[in-house]
Short mmCIF file of C-alpha atoms in Angstrom, two decimals:
data_model
loop_
_atom_site.label_atom_id
_atom_site.label_comp_id
_atom_site.label_asym_id
_atom_site.label_seq_id
_atom_site.Cartn_x
_atom_site.Cartn_y
_atom_site.Cartn_z
CA MET E 1 152.76 -71.29 11.38
CA SER E 2 151.60 -69.99 14.83
CA PHE E 3 153.70 -68.47 17.55
CA GLU E 4 154.31 -70.21 20.73
CA ILE E 5 156.25 -67.73 23.01
CA ILE E 6 156.47 -63.90 23.30
CA VAL E 7 159.92 -62.41 25.00
CA VAL E 8 160.15 -58.99 26.10
CA GLY E 9 163.24 -57.18 27.13
CA ALA E 10 163.21 -53.62 28.98
CA SER E 11 164.94 -51.62 31.00
CA THR E 12 164.94 -47.97 32.17
CA GLY E 13 161.14 -46.78 32.12
CA GLY E 14 160.48 -50.20 32.33
CA LEU E 15 158.42 -50.83 34.71
CA LYS E 16 155.86 -48.40 33.90
CA ALA E 17 155.93 -49.75 29.89
CA LEU E 18 154.96 -53.45 31.39
CA GLN E 19 152.28 -51.98 33.64
CA VAL E 20 150.66 -50.24 30.45
CA LEU E 21 151.31 -53.35 28.48
CA LEU E 22 150.05 -56.08 30.91
CA SER E 23 147.24 -53.91 31.87
CA GLU E 24 146.10 -53.78 28.48
CA LEU E 25 146.63 -57.33 27.42
CA PRO E 26 143.34 -59.50 27.51
CA VAL E 27 142.73 -62.32 29.53
CA GLU E 28 142.78 -64.43 26.31
CA PHE E 29 145.99 -63.66 25.14
CA SER E 30 147.21 -67.29 25.66
CA LEU E 31 151.17 -67.15 24.37
CA PRO E 32 153.56 -67.40 27.50
CA MET E 33 155.26 -64.05 27.89
CA VAL E 34 158.71 -63.86 29.48
CA ILE E 35 159.87 -60.72 30.62
CA VAL E 36 163.63 -59.49 31.19
CA GLN E 37 163.43 -56.19 33.19
CA HIS E 38 166.97 -55.13 34.21
CA ARG E 39 167.14 -54.26 37.97
CA GLY E 40 169.92 -53.85 40.49
CA LYS E 41 170.72 -57.29 42.00
CA ASP E 42 170.48 -55.73 45.94
CA MET E 43 166.83 -54.49 44.65
CA GLU E 44 164.45 -57.09 47.06
CA THR E 45 161.75 -58.50 45.42
CA GLY E 46 158.55 -57.18 44.98
CA LEU E 47 158.72 -56.27 41.36
CA CYS E 48 156.91 -59.60 40.15
CA GLU E 49 153.89 -58.55 42.71
CA PHE E 50 153.82 -54.71 41.52
CA LEU E 51 153.39 -55.93 37.98
CA ALA E 52 150.71 -58.66 38.85
CA ARG E 53 148.59 -56.13 40.43
CA SER E 54 148.21 -53.99 37.24
CA SER E 55 148.29 -57.38 35.09
CA ARG E 56 145.61 -59.48 33.85
CA LEU E 57 147.54 -62.41 33.34
CA PRO E 58 149.10 -64.48 36.31
CA VAL E 59 152.84 -62.88 36.57
CA ARG E 60 155.40 -65.41 38.25
CA GLU E 61 159.21 -65.59 38.71
CA PRO E 62 159.95 -69.24 37.32
CA GLU E 63 162.14 -71.52 39.10
CA ASP E 64 164.39 -73.80 37.78
CA LYS E 65 163.24 -76.34 35.34
CA GLU E 66 159.81 -75.16 35.42
CA THR E 67 157.49 -75.76 32.36
CA LEU E 68 156.36 -72.96 30.40
CA LEU E 69 152.38 -72.48 30.22
CA PRO E 70 150.29 -70.57 28.30
CA GLY E 71 148.33 -67.63 29.27
CA GLN E 72 150.98 -66.90 31.77
CA ALA E 73 153.40 -64.31 32.21
CA TYR E 74 157.14 -64.84 33.72
CA LEU E 75 159.16 -62.43 35.22
CA ALA E 76 163.27 -63.16 34.98
CA PRO E 77 164.16 -63.38 38.51
CA ARG E 78 166.80 -60.94 39.73
CA ASP E 79 170.72 -62.16 39.19
CA TYR E 80 170.06 -64.83 37.24
CA HIS E 81 170.18 -65.39 33.51
CA LEU E 82 167.03 -66.97 32.12
CA MET E 83 166.77 -69.26 29.26
CA ILE E 84 164.76 -71.82 27.73
CA GLN E 85 165.67 -75.23 27.02
CA SER E 86 163.06 -77.92 25.98
CA GLY E 87 159.88 -76.27 27.13
CA SER E 88 161.06 -75.49 30.19
CA PHE E 89 163.19 -72.64 32.28
CA ALA E 90 166.94 -72.67 32.62
CA LEU E 91 168.55 -70.26 35.07
CA SER E 92 172.35 -69.63 35.35
CA THR E 93 174.71 -67.70 37.06
CA GLU E 94 177.11 -67.18 34.26
CA SER E 95 178.64 -63.49 34.30
CA PRO E 96 176.39 -60.62 33.60
CA VAL E 97 176.45 -59.85 29.53
CA GLY E 98 176.91 -56.04 29.30
CA PHE E 99 176.82 -55.59 32.82
CA ALA E 100 173.46 -57.10 32.94
CA ARG E 101 171.94 -60.20 34.64
CA PRO E 102 169.37 -60.95 33.92
CA SER E 103 170.37 -60.26 30.21
CA ILE E 104 167.79 -59.65 27.17
CA ASP E 105 170.28 -60.99 24.90
CA VAL E 106 170.75 -64.18 26.65
CA LEU E 107 166.81 -64.66 26.87
CA PHE E 108 166.31 -63.80 23.56
CA GLU E 109 169.32 -65.93 21.86
CA SER E 110 167.96 -68.93 23.94
CA ALA E 111 164.48 -68.18 22.79
CA ALA E 112 165.48 -68.10 19.14
CA ASN E 113 167.52 -70.92 18.97
CA GLU E 114 164.55 -73.07 20.93
CA TYR E 115 161.53 -71.43 18.96
CA GLN E 116 163.01 -70.54 15.87
CA ASP E 117 160.19 -68.97 13.64
CA ARG E 118 157.58 -69.32 16.04
CA ALA E 119 158.93 -66.80 18.41
CA ILE E 120 158.03 -62.94 18.90
CA GLY E 121 160.78 -60.74 20.49
CA LEU E 122 159.80 -57.32 21.76
CA ILE E 123 162.21 -54.56 22.89
CA LEU E 124 160.62 -51.72 25.09
CA THR E 125 162.24 -48.89 26.45
CA GLY E 126 165.83 -48.76 27.84
CA ALA E 127 169.01 -46.69 28.24
CA ASN E 128 171.38 -49.13 27.28
CA HIS E 129 172.05 -51.92 23.90
CA ASP E 130 171.03 -54.89 25.50
CA GLY E 131 168.54 -56.99 23.56
CA ALA E 132 169.49 -55.71 20.31
CA ARG E 133 172.00 -59.12 19.30
CA GLY E 134 168.83 -61.13 20.92
CA LEU E 135 166.23 -59.53 18.48
CA ALA E 136 168.74 -59.99 15.39
CA ALA E 137 168.84 -63.70 16.59
CA ILE E 138 165.05 -64.27 16.68
CA LYS E 139 164.81 -62.32 13.22
CA ALA E 140 167.56 -64.49 11.73
CA GLN E 141 165.41 -67.58 12.73
CA GLY E 142 162.46 -66.40 11.41
CA GLY E 143 160.56 -65.11 14.06
CA LEU E 144 158.80 -61.73 14.35
CA THR E 145 160.36 -58.40 15.66
CA VAL E 146 158.80 -55.74 17.25
CA VAL E 147 160.21 -52.50 18.98
CA GLU E 148 158.78 -50.06 20.93
CA ASP E 149 158.55 -46.63 18.93
CA PRO E 150 161.36 -44.39 20.12
CA ALA E 151 159.63 -41.40 19.75
CA THR E 152 157.52 -42.07 22.15
CA ALA E 153 159.71 -44.24 24.93
CA THR E 154 160.53 -43.11 28.07
CA CYS E 155 164.48 -43.93 26.92
CA ARG E 156 165.00 -44.62 23.31
CA GLU E 157 168.41 -46.23 23.23
CA MET E 158 167.55 -49.67 23.47
CA PRO E 159 164.66 -49.24 20.77
CA ASP E 160 167.24 -47.48 18.51
CA ALA E 161 169.79 -50.02 19.16
CA ALA E 162 167.37 -52.79 18.06
CA ILE E 163 166.26 -51.08 15.08
CA ASN E 164 169.97 -50.13 13.71
CA LEU E 165 170.89 -53.84 13.98
CA THR E 166 167.69 -55.58 12.79
CA LYS E 167 164.85 -54.59 10.19
CA VAL E 168 162.22 -55.38 12.73
CA ASP E 169 158.72 -56.13 11.24
CA TRP E 170 156.80 -53.80 13.37
CA ILE E 171 157.46 -50.53 15.31
CA LEU E 172 154.65 -49.30 17.45
CA PRO E 173 153.91 -46.86 20.30
CA LEU E 174 153.36 -48.42 23.76
CA SER E 175 149.81 -47.46 23.34
CA GLU E 176 148.96 -49.87 20.66
CA MET E 177 151.06 -52.38 21.64
CA ALA E 178 148.66 -54.52 23.44
CA ALA E 179 146.39 -54.32 20.84
CA GLY E 180 148.80 -55.01 18.13
CA LEU E 181 150.25 -58.18 19.74
CA HIS E 182 146.92 -59.40 20.36
CA LYS E 183 146.28 -59.06 16.67
CA LEU E 184 149.46 -60.31 15.72
CA THR E 185 149.04 -63.82 17.49
CA ASN E 186 145.47 -64.05 17.00
CA SER E 187 145.76 -63.98 13.03
CA THR E 188 146.10 -67.61 11.99
CA LYS E 189 147.92 -66.73 8.79
CA ARG E 190 151.37 -65.19 8.66
CA TYR E 191 153.05 -63.70 5.67
CA GLU E 192 156.73 -64.73 4.42
CA SER E 193 159.29 -62.10 4.40
CA MET G 1 167.23 -66.43 4.72
CA SER G 2 165.90 -67.82 7.94
CA ARG G 3 165.65 -71.51 6.53
CA VAL G 4 169.66 -71.03 6.21
CA ALA G 5 170.00 -69.66 9.31
CA THR G 6 168.00 -72.61 10.93
CA GLU G 7 170.39 -75.02 8.88
CA ALA G 8 173.40 -73.73 10.17
CA ASN G 9 171.85 -73.77 13.85
CA ASP G 10 171.02 -77.33 13.51
CA LEU G 11 174.66 -77.95 12.10
CA GLU G 12 175.89 -76.10 15.22
CA ASP G 13 174.19 -78.11 17.58
CA ILE G 14 175.25 -81.58 15.99
CA GLU G 15 178.80 -80.38 16.03
CA ILE G 16 178.02 -79.53 19.90
CA GLY G 17 177.11 -83.12 20.34
CA LEU G 18 179.93 -84.34 18.84
CA LEU G 19 182.42 -82.04 20.98
CA LEU G 20 180.61 -83.17 24.32
CA GLU G 21 180.72 -86.98 23.20
CA GLY G 22 184.36 -86.46 22.33
CA LEU G 23 185.31 -84.92 25.62
CA TYR G 24 183.46 -87.72 27.35
CA ARG G 25 185.11 -90.41 25.67
CA ALA G 26 188.49 -88.87 25.90
CA TYR G 27 188.73 -87.62 29.60
CA GLY G 28 185.65 -88.89 31.08
CA PHE G 29 184.43 -85.21 31.80
CA ASP G 30 180.72 -85.76 31.11
CA PHE G 31 178.77 -82.68 29.91
CA ARG G 32 176.22 -84.76 27.41
CA GLU G 33 173.74 -84.16 30.02
CA TYR G 34 174.30 -80.60 30.69
CA SER G 35 171.33 -78.38 29.70
CA ARG G 36 171.87 -77.35 26.19
CA ALA G 37 170.92 -73.56 26.30
CA SER G 38 173.74 -73.02 28.62
CA ILE G 39 176.26 -75.11 27.57
CA LYS G 40 175.74 -73.75 24.23
CA ARG G 41 176.42 -70.15 24.94
CA ARG G 42 179.48 -71.24 26.70
CA ILE G 43 180.73 -73.20 23.89
CA LEU G 44 180.08 -70.30 21.39
CA GLU G 45 181.79 -67.70 23.46
CA MET G 46 184.76 -69.97 23.92
CA MET G 47 184.88 -69.93 20.26
CA ARG G 48 185.26 -66.55 19.90
CA ALA G 49 187.69 -66.42 22.57
CA GLU G 50 190.01 -68.91 20.72
CA LYS G 51 189.27 -67.39 17.72
CA LEU G 52 187.59 -70.06 16.12
CA GLY G 53 184.85 -70.06 13.57
CA THR G 54 183.46 -73.15 14.35
CA VAL G 55 182.42 -76.07 16.99
CA SER G 56 184.30 -78.51 15.33
CA ALA G 57 187.73 -76.47 15.14
CA LEU G 58 187.26 -75.87 18.91
CA GLN G 59 186.92 -79.81 19.09
CA GLU G 60 190.22 -80.01 17.54
CA ARG G 61 191.57 -77.87 20.03
CA VAL G 62 190.23 -79.19 23.22
CA LEU G 63 191.12 -82.73 22.22
CA HIS G 64 194.46 -82.07 21.10
CA ASP G 65 195.84 -79.17 23.35
CA ALA G 66 195.47 -79.90 27.15
CA THR G 67 196.08 -76.07 28.03
CA CYS G 68 192.75 -75.48 25.67
CA LEU G 69 190.91 -78.70 27.39
CA GLU G 70 191.96 -76.48 30.73
CA ARG G 71 190.46 -73.42 30.07
CA PHE G 72 187.50 -75.27 28.40
CA LEU G 73 186.80 -76.83 31.84
CA LEU G 74 187.39 -73.47 33.67
CA GLY G 75 184.81 -71.63 31.25
CA LEU G 76 182.12 -74.31 32.15
CA SER G 77 182.62 -74.07 35.94
CA VAL G 78 183.43 -70.58 36.58
CA HIS G 79 180.06 -69.27 37.88
CA ALA G 80 179.69 -65.48 38.67
CA THR G 81 178.57 -65.88 42.35
CA ALA G 82 179.08 -63.81 45.95
CA MET G 83 179.56 -64.40 49.11
CA PHE G 84 176.16 -64.63 51.43
CA ARG G 85 174.31 -64.76 48.08
CA ASP G 86 170.85 -64.33 48.84
CA PRO G 87 171.48 -63.13 52.84
CA SER G 88 168.21 -64.65 54.11
CA PHE G 89 169.41 -68.09 53.45
CA TYR G 90 172.60 -67.86 55.65
CA LEU G 91 170.38 -65.81 58.17
CA THR G 92 168.14 -68.85 58.15
CA PHE G 93 170.80 -71.40 58.23
CA ARG G 94 172.21 -69.49 61.59
CA ARG G 95 169.09 -69.67 62.90
CA LYS G 96 167.74 -72.79 62.21
CA VAL G 97 170.36 -75.19 61.12
CA VAL G 98 172.86 -74.09 63.37
CA PRO G 99 171.14 -75.17 66.67
CA LEU G 100 170.55 -78.90 64.84
CA LEU G 101 174.53 -78.82 64.21
CA LYS G 102 175.34 -77.95 67.82
CA THR G 103 173.60 -81.24 69.03
CA TYR G 104 176.29 -83.25 66.87
CA PRO G 105 179.74 -84.27 68.63
CA THR G 106 181.57 -83.73 64.69
CA VAL G 107 179.70 -82.38 61.47
CA GLN G 108 180.54 -83.21 58.15
CA ILE G 109 179.84 -80.74 55.33
CA TRP G 110 179.85 -80.95 51.53
CA VAL G 111 179.58 -77.92 49.72
CA ALA G 112 178.83 -79.68 46.17
CA GLY G 113 180.19 -77.65 42.94
CA CYS G 114 182.04 -74.93 45.19
CA SER G 115 183.24 -73.34 41.85
CA THR G 116 185.33 -70.06 43.28
CA GLY G 117 184.63 -70.93 46.83
CA GLU G 118 182.44 -68.09 47.98
CA GLU G 119 180.18 -70.04 49.47
CA VAL G 120 182.85 -72.27 51.55
CA TYR G 121 184.17 -69.06 53.03
CA SER G 122 180.88 -68.09 53.57
CA LEU G 123 179.86 -70.76 55.60
CA ALA G 124 183.67 -70.96 57.60
CA ILE G 125 182.69 -67.46 58.69
CA LEU G 126 179.17 -68.07 60.24
CA LEU G 127 180.06 -71.29 61.81
CA GLN G 128 183.29 -69.92 63.22
CA GLU G 129 181.06 -66.68 64.48
CA GLU G 130 178.58 -69.63 65.97
CA ARG G 131 181.30 -71.51 67.71
CA LEU G 132 180.98 -74.33 65.53
CA TYR G 133 183.46 -74.47 62.89
CA LYS G 134 186.19 -76.37 65.22
CA ARG G 135 183.87 -79.75 65.16
CA CYS G 136 183.04 -79.06 61.50
CA ARG G 137 184.88 -80.76 58.09
CA ILE G 138 184.03 -78.98 55.09
CA TYR G 139 184.21 -81.05 52.37
CA ALA G 140 184.45 -78.49 48.86
CA THR G 141 184.26 -80.24 45.78
CA ASP G 142 184.05 -79.29 42.06
CA ILE G 143 185.18 -80.66 38.63
CA SER G 144 187.56 -78.49 37.72
CA ARG G 145 191.04 -78.39 39.47
CA ALA G 146 191.50 -74.62 38.35
CA VAL G 147 188.49 -73.24 40.13
CA LEU G 148 189.49 -75.36 43.12
CA ARG G 149 192.88 -73.90 43.09
CA LYS G 150 191.30 -70.16 42.99
CA ALA G 151 188.77 -71.39 45.91
CA ARG G 152 191.96 -72.51 47.97
CA ASP G 153 193.78 -69.37 47.12
CA GLY G 154 191.09 -67.41 48.94
CA ILE G 155 191.83 -64.04 47.21
CA PHE G 156 188.62 -62.11 45.77
CA PRO G 157 188.38 -58.65 44.07
CA LEU G 158 188.62 -55.66 46.50
CA ALA G 159 185.85 -54.38 44.60
CA ALA G 160 183.24 -56.55 45.53
CA MET G 161 183.70 -56.55 49.58
CA ARG G 162 181.42 -53.68 49.58
CA GLU G 163 178.54 -55.90 48.19
CA TYR G 164 179.55 -58.87 50.57
CA THR G 165 180.06 -56.77 53.36
CA ASN G 166 176.36 -55.91 52.87
CA ASN G 167 175.36 -59.47 52.30
CA TYR G 168 177.33 -60.25 55.47
CA HIS G 169 175.55 -58.20 57.74
CA GLN G 170 171.88 -58.77 56.23
CA ALA G 171 173.00 -62.50 56.72
CA GLY G 172 173.28 -61.72 60.58
CA GLY G 173 176.96 -61.09 60.75
CA ALA G 174 177.71 -58.76 63.39
CA ASN G 175 181.53 -58.67 63.47
CA GLU G 176 183.49 -56.17 60.88
CA PHE G 177 183.78 -58.31 57.67
CA SER G 178 187.03 -56.76 57.07
CA ASP G 179 188.39 -58.85 59.97
CA TYR G 180 188.31 -61.60 57.95
CA TYR G 181 190.70 -60.59 55.10
CA THR G 182 193.77 -58.69 54.38
CA ALA G 183 193.58 -56.33 51.75
CA GLN G 184 196.72 -55.45 48.93
CA TYR G 185 196.28 -53.59 45.74
CA ASP G 186 193.01 -54.70 43.97
CA SER G 187 192.50 -58.10 45.85
CA VAL G 188 191.87 -59.30 49.23
CA ILE G 189 193.21 -62.60 50.68
CA PHE G 190 190.82 -64.43 53.54
CA SER G 191 192.23 -65.59 56.61
CA THR G 192 193.87 -69.19 56.68
CA ALA G 193 192.13 -69.96 59.66
CA LEU G 194 189.21 -70.10 57.59
CA LYS G 195 190.20 -73.10 55.73
CA SER G 196 191.72 -74.92 58.52
CA ASN G 197 189.08 -77.73 58.44
CA VAL G 198 188.53 -77.21 54.58
CA VAL G 199 189.33 -80.13 52.37
CA PHE G 200 189.12 -79.25 48.40
CA SER G 201 188.91 -81.85 46.47
CA GLU G 202 187.82 -83.20 42.65
CA HIS G 203 184.50 -84.48 42.13
CA ASN G 204 182.27 -84.61 39.39
CA LEU G 205 178.74 -84.90 40.02
CA ALA G 206 177.88 -85.97 37.02
CA THR G 207 180.08 -89.47 36.86
CA ASP G 208 181.36 -89.96 40.26
CA GLY G 209 179.62 -91.42 43.29
CA SER G 210 179.17 -90.76 47.21
CA PHE G 211 182.15 -90.62 49.40
CA ASN G 212 180.98 -89.87 52.68
CA GLU G 213 177.88 -89.33 55.09
CA PHE G 214 177.31 -85.59 55.65
CA GLN G 215 175.12 -83.76 58.18
CA VAL G 216 174.88 -80.74 55.68
CA ILE G 217 174.94 -80.59 52.08
CA LEU G 218 174.95 -77.44 49.79
CA CYS G 219 174.24 -77.50 46.30
CA ARG G 220 173.40 -74.11 45.28
CA ASN G 221 173.01 -73.11 41.83
CA VAL G 222 175.05 -76.03 40.62
CA MET G 223 172.17 -78.47 38.94
CA ILE G 224 170.42 -75.53 37.29
CA TYR G 225 173.23 -76.31 34.53
CA PHE G 226 171.70 -80.04 34.10
CA ASN G 227 169.04 -81.17 32.57
CA LYS G 228 166.23 -83.18 34.30
CA ASP G 229 167.98 -86.49 33.98
CA LEU G 230 171.08 -85.22 35.42
CA GLN G 231 169.53 -83.33 38.11
CA ALA G 232 167.57 -86.61 39.04
CA ARG G 233 170.56 -88.49 39.13
CA VAL G 234 172.41 -85.99 41.44
CA HIS G 235 169.40 -85.47 43.73
CA ASN G 236 169.48 -89.45 44.34
CA LEU G 237 173.41 -89.20 44.70
CA LEU G 238 172.92 -86.18 47.22
CA TYR G 239 170.36 -88.01 49.47
CA ASP G 240 172.19 -91.33 49.64
CA SER G 241 175.09 -88.94 51.01
CA LEU G 242 173.01 -87.41 53.48
CA SER G 243 172.42 -88.57 56.93
CA MET G 244 168.74 -88.78 58.19
CA PHE G 245 167.77 -85.36 59.34
CA GLY G 246 170.55 -83.95 57.65
CA VAL G 247 170.15 -80.71 56.09
CA PHE G 248 170.21 -79.93 52.39
CA GLY G 249 170.45 -76.41 50.72
CA LEU G 250 169.69 -75.31 47.14
CA GLY G 251 169.71 -72.23 45.32
CA ASN G 252 166.94 -69.66 45.60
CA LYS G 253 165.52 -70.39 42.29
CA GLU G 254 165.46 -74.26 42.26
CA SER G 255 162.94 -76.86 43.44
CA LEU G 256 162.61 -80.17 44.85
CA LYS G 257 159.39 -80.14 43.39
CA PHE G 258 160.40 -81.51 39.71
CA THR G 259 162.97 -84.43 41.32
CA PRO G 260 162.33 -88.06 42.49
CA ARG G 261 163.25 -87.24 45.73
CA ALA G 262 160.60 -84.19 46.58
CA ALA G 263 158.59 -86.28 49.23
CA PHE G 264 161.82 -87.34 51.27
CA TYR G 265 162.27 -83.90 52.66
CA GLU G 266 160.35 -81.45 54.48
CA HIS G 267 161.24 -77.43 54.55
CA LEU G 268 162.78 -75.73 57.22
CA ASN G 269 161.03 -72.45 56.55
CA ASP G 270 158.54 -71.27 53.64
CA LYS G 271 160.99 -68.83 52.23
CA ASP G 272 164.66 -70.34 51.82
CA LYS G 273 165.58 -73.52 49.80
CA LEU G 274 166.55 -74.99 53.40
CA PHE G 275 165.59 -78.94 53.70
CA ARG G 276 165.63 -81.50 56.22
CA LYS G 277 165.94 -85.15 55.13
CA VAL G 278 163.20 -87.15 56.80
CA MET G 279 162.71 -90.12 55.10
#
């Protein structure tokens, strides 16, 4: 069984963490990567361009019903929830979940539903609990769960919350994240837990 | 463990299919071609709110209890939007669409999927400021009677006004935004003059047909809830309802690219999702 997607959730401190992750992932990293980074709804665009500058993978904000492509990083647009349905993006303006829109939980739950054990969920730094429920959903469907090491994260609340709710598969410091993910997705064999 | 979870998930998907089929056959509300990711979330949320353990239990209640059906429809049609959401859209409307509309003696406008009315009031304010409102008629439609009631009431939370005021000014509004409403306790009510030329009416984009010809159609962040087939149907319906050179507005992250009518419109500018029917 091989993986088909990686979903990433980040909040406070996330810009820096995403910058590191995206700059260290090799060009040949082929899984589509879908990112929710919390941000204020009046924060103007520019985040995507900012991340793209340090990323070796192309980064874009998807439009509704756009097909996911390999080798591409996607950033959830501000003030929408982002979900995945039948291989395409589905946006929504449902109410914020835990004060967040986009919400990490919403993205992760839809990825768990769509990809089951072919999804990887990654929780990075943040000062709230978003993503914990979503990561649990990925785990429940047999997907792979990865969390940034709370000890070295800018804000440890979000990694801690995820670890408290789920027996996560990997806890990695940011400095080893890109290499770790590359290795995980490159190995053809997966061990059943 | 994962196999059990996967099977439970599959079963839930079957139950959701049955619930939507039942709703359609019993009442004609057709959510069968809604985007599954979002409708599933809402159904699960509703199950929690109704304190029910399975989708089948929700189905029983929705089919047998009219008030539950009303709550269900309301739950599916409330979208947390804002007045002058995406201010640059309204700024472009002011600068590029208003001059076009001034060439018409009367202007028919359709706000399709108006939900609780934020967009309708935003548009009415803009048209009034541009001295166009008197010759406009705005048809504001939605599938849910309950959200239409809210839209018609024009009552919004006071706490949202700071954001709306901000948006309004960014959208080119030059007045005091508070001139348009009266505050009372934690709510505000918008001036009734803003709805003097608005017709609120039930209309189901998934099943109903065209009912007029319009110079402007706004359908923003409505079709994101539909799957591709239903989107195609609605794009055809809106295209057929728009007069030649009429203006069509979508949400900021919606695209004509993946639709059958892409080639029949031209962009009004590069940035905002405002189009003009040219074929």
